[in-house]
Coordinates of C-alpha atoms in Angstrom, one line a residue:
Chain A
M1 CA -0.1 -0.4 0.0
T2 CA 1.4 3.2 -0.5
E3 CA 1.6 6.2 1.9
H4 CA -1.3 8.4 1.6
S5 CA -0.2 12.0 0.1
L6 CA -1.2 13.9 3.5
W7 CA 2.1 12.1 5.3
R8 CA 4.4 12.7 2.9
F9 CA 3.0 16.4 2.3
S10 CA 3.1 16.9 6.3
R11 CA 6.6 15.3 7.0
A12 CA 8.0 18.0 3.6
L13 CA 6.0 21.1 5.1
H14 CA 7.4 20.7 8.9
R15 CA 10.8 20.1 7.6
A16 CA 10.6 23.4 5.4
I17 CA 9.3 25.3 8.5
N18 CA 11.4 23.7 11.0
D19 CA 14.9 23.1 9.1
R20 CA 14.5 25.2 6.1
H21 CA 14.3 22.2 3.6
F22 CA 12.5 23.4 0.9
E23 CA 13.3 20.7 -1.7
D24 CA 10.8 18.3 -0.8
I25 CA 8.1 20.5 -0.5
E26 CA 8.6 22.0 -3.7
A27 CA 8.3 18.7 -5.6
L28 CA 4.9 18.1 -4.0
I29 CA 3.0 21.4 -4.7
D30 CA 1.3 21.3 -7.8
E31 CA 1.8 24.3 -10.4
D32 CA -1.9 25.5 -10.0
V33 CA -2.1 24.8 -6.6
E34 CA -5.1 27.0 -4.8
W35 CA -4.6 27.7 -1.2
A36 CA -5.8 29.7 1.5
I37 CA -5.2 30.3 5.1
Y38 CA -7.8 32.2 6.9
G39 CA -7.1 34.7 9.1
P40 CA -6.2 38.2 10.0
I41 CA -4.2 39.0 7.2
D42 CA -3.1 42.6 8.6
M43 CA -1.8 41.2 11.8
F44 CA 0.0 38.0 9.5
P45 CA 0.3 39.0 6.2
F46 CA 1.4 35.6 5.2
L47 CA -2.2 34.5 5.5
G48 CA -4.9 34.7 3.0
A49 CA -4.8 33.1 -0.2
R50 CA -2.9 32.4 -2.9
Q51 CA -2.8 30.8 -6.5
G52 CA 0.3 29.0 -7.9
K53 CA 2.7 27.3 -6.7
E54 CA 5.3 30.1 -6.5
A55 CA 3.1 32.1 -4.3
V56 CA 2.6 29.2 -1.8
L57 CA 6.1 28.5 -1.7
E58 CA 6.7 32.1 -0.8
V59 CA 3.9 31.7 1.9
I60 CA 6.1 28.5 3.3
H61 CA 9.1 30.6 3.6
Q62 CA 7.2 33.4 5.3
L63 CA 5.9 30.4 7.8
A64 CA 9.5 29.4 8.3
D65 CA 10.8 33.2 9.0
N66 CA 8.2 33.9 11.5
F67 CA 7.5 29.9 13.3
R68 CA 9.0 26.8 14.7
V69 CA 6.6 23.6 15.0
R70 CA 7.7 22.4 18.2
R71 CA 4.8 19.6 18.4
F72 CA 1.5 19.2 16.7
D73 CA -1.2 16.2 17.4
R74 CA -3.9 15.6 15.2
E75 CA -7.4 15.4 17.0
S76 CA -9.5 14.4 14.2
I77 CA -8.5 12.7 10.6
M78 CA -10.5 11.8 7.6
L79 CA -8.6 10.6 4.8
G80 CA -10.0 10.0 0.8
V81 CA -8.3 8.8 -2.0
D82 CA -6.6 12.5 -3.4
S83 CA -8.1 14.0 -0.4
A84 CA -7.6 14.6 3.6
A85 CA -9.3 16.6 6.5
S86 CA -7.6 17.0 9.8
M87 CA -8.0 19.0 12.8
L88 CA -4.9 19.6 14.4
R89 CA -3.7 21.3 17.9
Y90 CA 0.1 23.1 17.0
S91 CA 2.5 24.2 19.7
L92 CA 4.6 26.9 17.6
T93 CA 7.3 29.1 18.6
A94 CA 6.7 32.8 17.3
L95 CA 10.6 33.3 16.5
D96 CA 10.7 37.7 17.1
S97 CA 9.7 37.2 20.2
D98 CA 10.6 33.6 21.4
K99 CA 6.9 33.2 22.4
P100 CA 5.1 30.0 22.6
I101 CA 1.9 29.8 20.6
S102 CA -0.6 27.1 20.7
L103 CA -2.8 27.1 17.8
R104 CA -6.2 25.0 16.9
V105 CA -6.3 24.5 12.8
A106 CA -8.5 22.3 10.8
Q107 CA -7.1 21.8 7.3
F108 CA -8.6 20.3 4.2
A109 CA -6.2 19.2 1.5
Q110 CA -6.6 18.0 -2.0
F111 CA -3.9 16.1 -3.9
R112 CA -3.4 15.4 -7.4
A113 CA -1.2 12.4 -8.8
G114 CA 0.8 13.1 -5.1
K115 CA 1.0 17.0 -5.5
L116 CA -1.3 19.3 -3.7
I117 CA -3.7 21.3 -5.6
G118 CA -6.0 22.8 -2.8
M119 CA -5.5 23.7 0.7
R120 CA -8.2 25.2 3.2
V121 CA -6.9 25.8 6.8
L122 CA -8.9 27.4 9.1
V123 CA -7.3 28.8 12.6
D124 CA -8.8 29.6 15.9
S125 CA -7.8 33.1 15.0
F126 CA -9.2 35.3 18.1
D127 CA -7.1 33.0 20.1
L128 CA -3.7 33.2 17.8
V129 CA -4.3 36.7 17.7
E130 CA -4.4 37.4 21.8
Q131 CA -1.2 35.1 21.9
A132 CA 0.4 37.2 19.4
L133 CA -0.1 40.4 21.1
G134 CA 0.7 38.5 24.5
R135 CA -2.5 40.2 26.2
A136 CA -6.4 39.4 26.2
I137 CA -8.7 41.5 24.0
H138 CA -11.6 42.9 26.3
L139 CA -14.8 41.5 24.9
P140 CA -18.3 42.6 25.9
R141 CA -21.0 39.4 26.2
M142 CA -23.0 39.4 23.1
T143 CA -25.5 37.1 23.6
S144 CA -29.2 36.9 25.0
V145 CA -28.4 34.3 27.0
G146 CA -29.2 35.1 30.5
Chain B
M1 CA -28.6 3.4 -0.1
T2 CA -29.1 5.2 3.5
E3 CA -28.7 8.6 3.6
H4 CA -25.9 9.9 5.4
S5 CA -26.3 10.8 9.3
L6 CA -24.7 14.2 8.2
W7 CA -27.6 14.9 6.1
R8 CA -30.0 14.1 8.7
F9 CA -28.0 15.8 11.5
S10 CA -27.6 18.7 9.6
R11 CA -31.3 19.4 8.6
A12 CA -32.6 18.9 11.9
L13 CA -30.0 21.3 13.4
H14 CA -31.0 24.3 11.2
R15 CA -34.7 23.1 11.9
A16 CA -34.2 23.7 15.5
I17 CA -32.1 27.2 15.1
N18 CA -33.9 28.6 12.6
D19 CA -37.9 27.1 13.3
R20 CA -37.2 26.3 17.2
H21 CA -38.4 23.1 16.1
F22 CA -36.0 20.7 18.6
E23 CA -37.4 17.2 18.7
D24 CA -35.6 16.1 15.1
I25 CA -32.5 17.1 16.8
E26 CA -33.4 15.2 20.4
A27 CA -33.6 12.2 18.3
L28 CA -29.9 12.6 16.8
I29 CA -28.1 13.5 19.8
D30 CA -26.2 10.3 21.7
E31 CA -26.6 10.5 25.9
D32 CA -22.9 10.5 26.1
V33 CA -21.7 12.8 22.8
E34 CA -18.5 14.7 23.1
W35 CA -19.0 18.5 22.0
A36 CA -16.8 21.5 21.3
I37 CA -17.4 24.7 19.2
Y38 CA -14.0 26.5 19.8
G39 CA -13.9 30.3 20.5
P40 CA -14.3 33.2 22.5
I41 CA -16.5 31.7 25.4
D42 CA -16.2 35.7 27.6
M43 CA -18.1 37.0 24.3
F44 CA -20.2 33.8 23.4
P45 CA -20.9 31.8 26.7
F46 CA -22.3 29.0 24.5
L47 CA -18.9 28.1 22.9
G48 CA -16.6 26.0 24.4
A49 CA -16.9 22.0 25.4
R50 CA -19.9 20.4 26.7
Q51 CA -20.2 16.7 27.3
G52 CA -23.8 14.8 27.1
K53 CA -26.9 15.2 25.3
E54 CA -28.6 17.7 27.8
A55 CA -25.5 20.3 28.1
V56 CA -25.5 20.1 23.6
L57 CA -29.5 20.6 23.9
E58 CA -29.1 23.7 25.9
V59 CA -26.2 24.8 23.6
I60 CA -28.5 24.6 20.7
H61 CA -31.3 26.3 22.3
Q62 CA -28.5 29.2 23.3
L63 CA -27.7 29.4 19.1
A64 CA -31.6 29.6 18.4
D65 CA -32.0 32.0 20.9
N66 CA -29.1 34.0 19.3
F67 CA -29.1 33.5 15.6
R68 CA -30.8 32.7 12.5
V69 CA -29.4 30.8 9.5
R70 CA -30.0 32.4 6.5
R71 CA -28.1 30.3 4.1
F72 CA -25.0 28.1 4.2
D73 CA -22.5 26.6 1.6
R74 CA -20.2 23.6 1.9
E75 CA -17.0 24.6 0.6
S76 CA -15.3 21.4 1.2
I77 CA -16.4 18.2 2.6
M78 CA -15.4 14.4 3.3
L79 CA -17.6 11.3 4.3
G80 CA -16.9 8.2 5.9
V81 CA -19.1 5.2 7.1
D82 CA -19.6 7.1 10.7
S83 CA -18.1 10.4 10.0
A84 CA -17.9 13.8 8.1
A85 CA -15.9 16.5 7.9
S86 CA -17.0 19.6 6.2
M87 CA -15.8 23.2 5.6
L88 CA -18.6 25.8 5.2
R89 CA -19.5 29.3 4.9
Y90 CA -22.2 30.7 6.8
S91 CA -24.5 33.5 6.8
L92 CA -26.2 34.2 10.0
T93 CA -28.3 36.8 11.1
A94 CA -27.7 37.8 14.9
L95 CA -31.0 38.4 16.7
D96 CA -30.5 40.8 19.5
S97 CA -28.7 43.3 16.6
D98 CA -30.2 42.3 13.5
K99 CA -26.8 41.8 12.2
P100 CA -25.6 39.8 9.4
I101 CA -22.5 37.8 10.1
S102 CA -20.8 35.9 7.7
L103 CA -18.6 33.2 9.2
R104 CA -16.2 30.2 8.0
V105 CA -16.7 26.9 9.9
A106 CA -14.9 23.9 10.1
Q107 CA -16.8 20.9 11.4
F108 CA -15.6 17.1 12.1
A109 CA -18.9 15.2 13.5
Q110 CA -18.8 11.2 14.6
F111 CA -21.8 9.3 14.6
R112 CA -23.2 6.1 16.2
A113 CA -26.1 4.2 14.8
G114 CA -27.2 7.3 13.5
K115 CA -26.6 9.3 16.4
L116 CA -24.1 12.2 16.9
I117 CA -21.4 10.9 19.7
G118 CA -18.6 13.6 18.5
M119 CA -18.5 17.3 17.3
R120 CA -15.8 19.3 16.9
V121 CA -16.5 22.9 14.8
L122 CA -13.6 25.5 14.4
V123 CA -15.1 28.9 13.4
D124 CA -12.8 32.1 12.0
S125 CA -13.0 33.3 15.6
F126 CA -11.3 36.8 15.2
D127 CA -13.7 37.1 11.9
L128 CA -16.6 36.9 14.1
V129 CA -15.7 39.1 17.2
E130 CA -15.0 42.3 14.5
Q131 CA -18.4 41.4 13.2
A132 CA -19.9 41.0 16.4
L133 CA -18.4 44.1 17.7
G134 CA -19.5 45.9 14.0
R135 CA -16.1 47.3 14.1
A136 CA -12.2 46.3 13.2
I137 CA -10.4 45.6 16.1
H138 CA -6.3 47.4 15.0
L139 CA -3.6 44.5 15.0
P140 CA 0.1 45.5 14.9
R141 CA 2.0 43.7 12.1
M142 CA 3.4 40.9 13.6
T143 CA 6.0 39.2 11.6
S144 CA 9.5 39.7 10.5
V145 CA 8.6 39.5 6.6
G146 CA 9.5 43.0 5.2

């Protein structure tokens, strides 16, 4: 049985981010890839939508410039023939501040011939913002619940 | 072929939220369900983790007290025998303010004998907070990217 594309991609991505080894991931991204990490792009300019391999590799370089992955745990996972969805908990270090960031992430990936053609990532963005700021943002209670 | 549990659950959930018809959804939740919607619980007390049918039904009642679903689009979906993962875009109305809220949501569901036993939901929580506040939160740029 062949290894699922997700495992190869995931290993290569973490190797790119942590070791700045980009060759493996370059070989696993389709030229016409569609990519989006939804989140506050004002704070993190490498979030948002990208199209094409070159733009996605630039994002991965920027992730490597800003973070290290200390650990990650997959809390949920579904694998299809050419697709994968997972919910993960990442423990990151923000390199500029050396601050730990703990982040929940949902990721939907689509592969073709072993290469990534689609990636949508949702993060618990408010949690990310508060951790990156290093302080809580005061929120009013917005609900009719007593 | 039997209908996937996700479709029945999704229909019942929306009927509960929009029409306050709770009978269908009550029949589709396992007594020992594990449930979590990750997000700012200070602002929205019905977010967070819950265990057991009664606690989950209370959350669904609170969702019905606070929101209407105007529309939703599934952007990604994966179905397993007893599981489902999807990324959706919801158009909601916040009932207290009559404000529209547009929200991206990732949802991982687990079923047993047609009943929900596990649900984890991640939302683009910063986007939600800004829309609920009705104003942008100023964020510094937090990156080493030039």
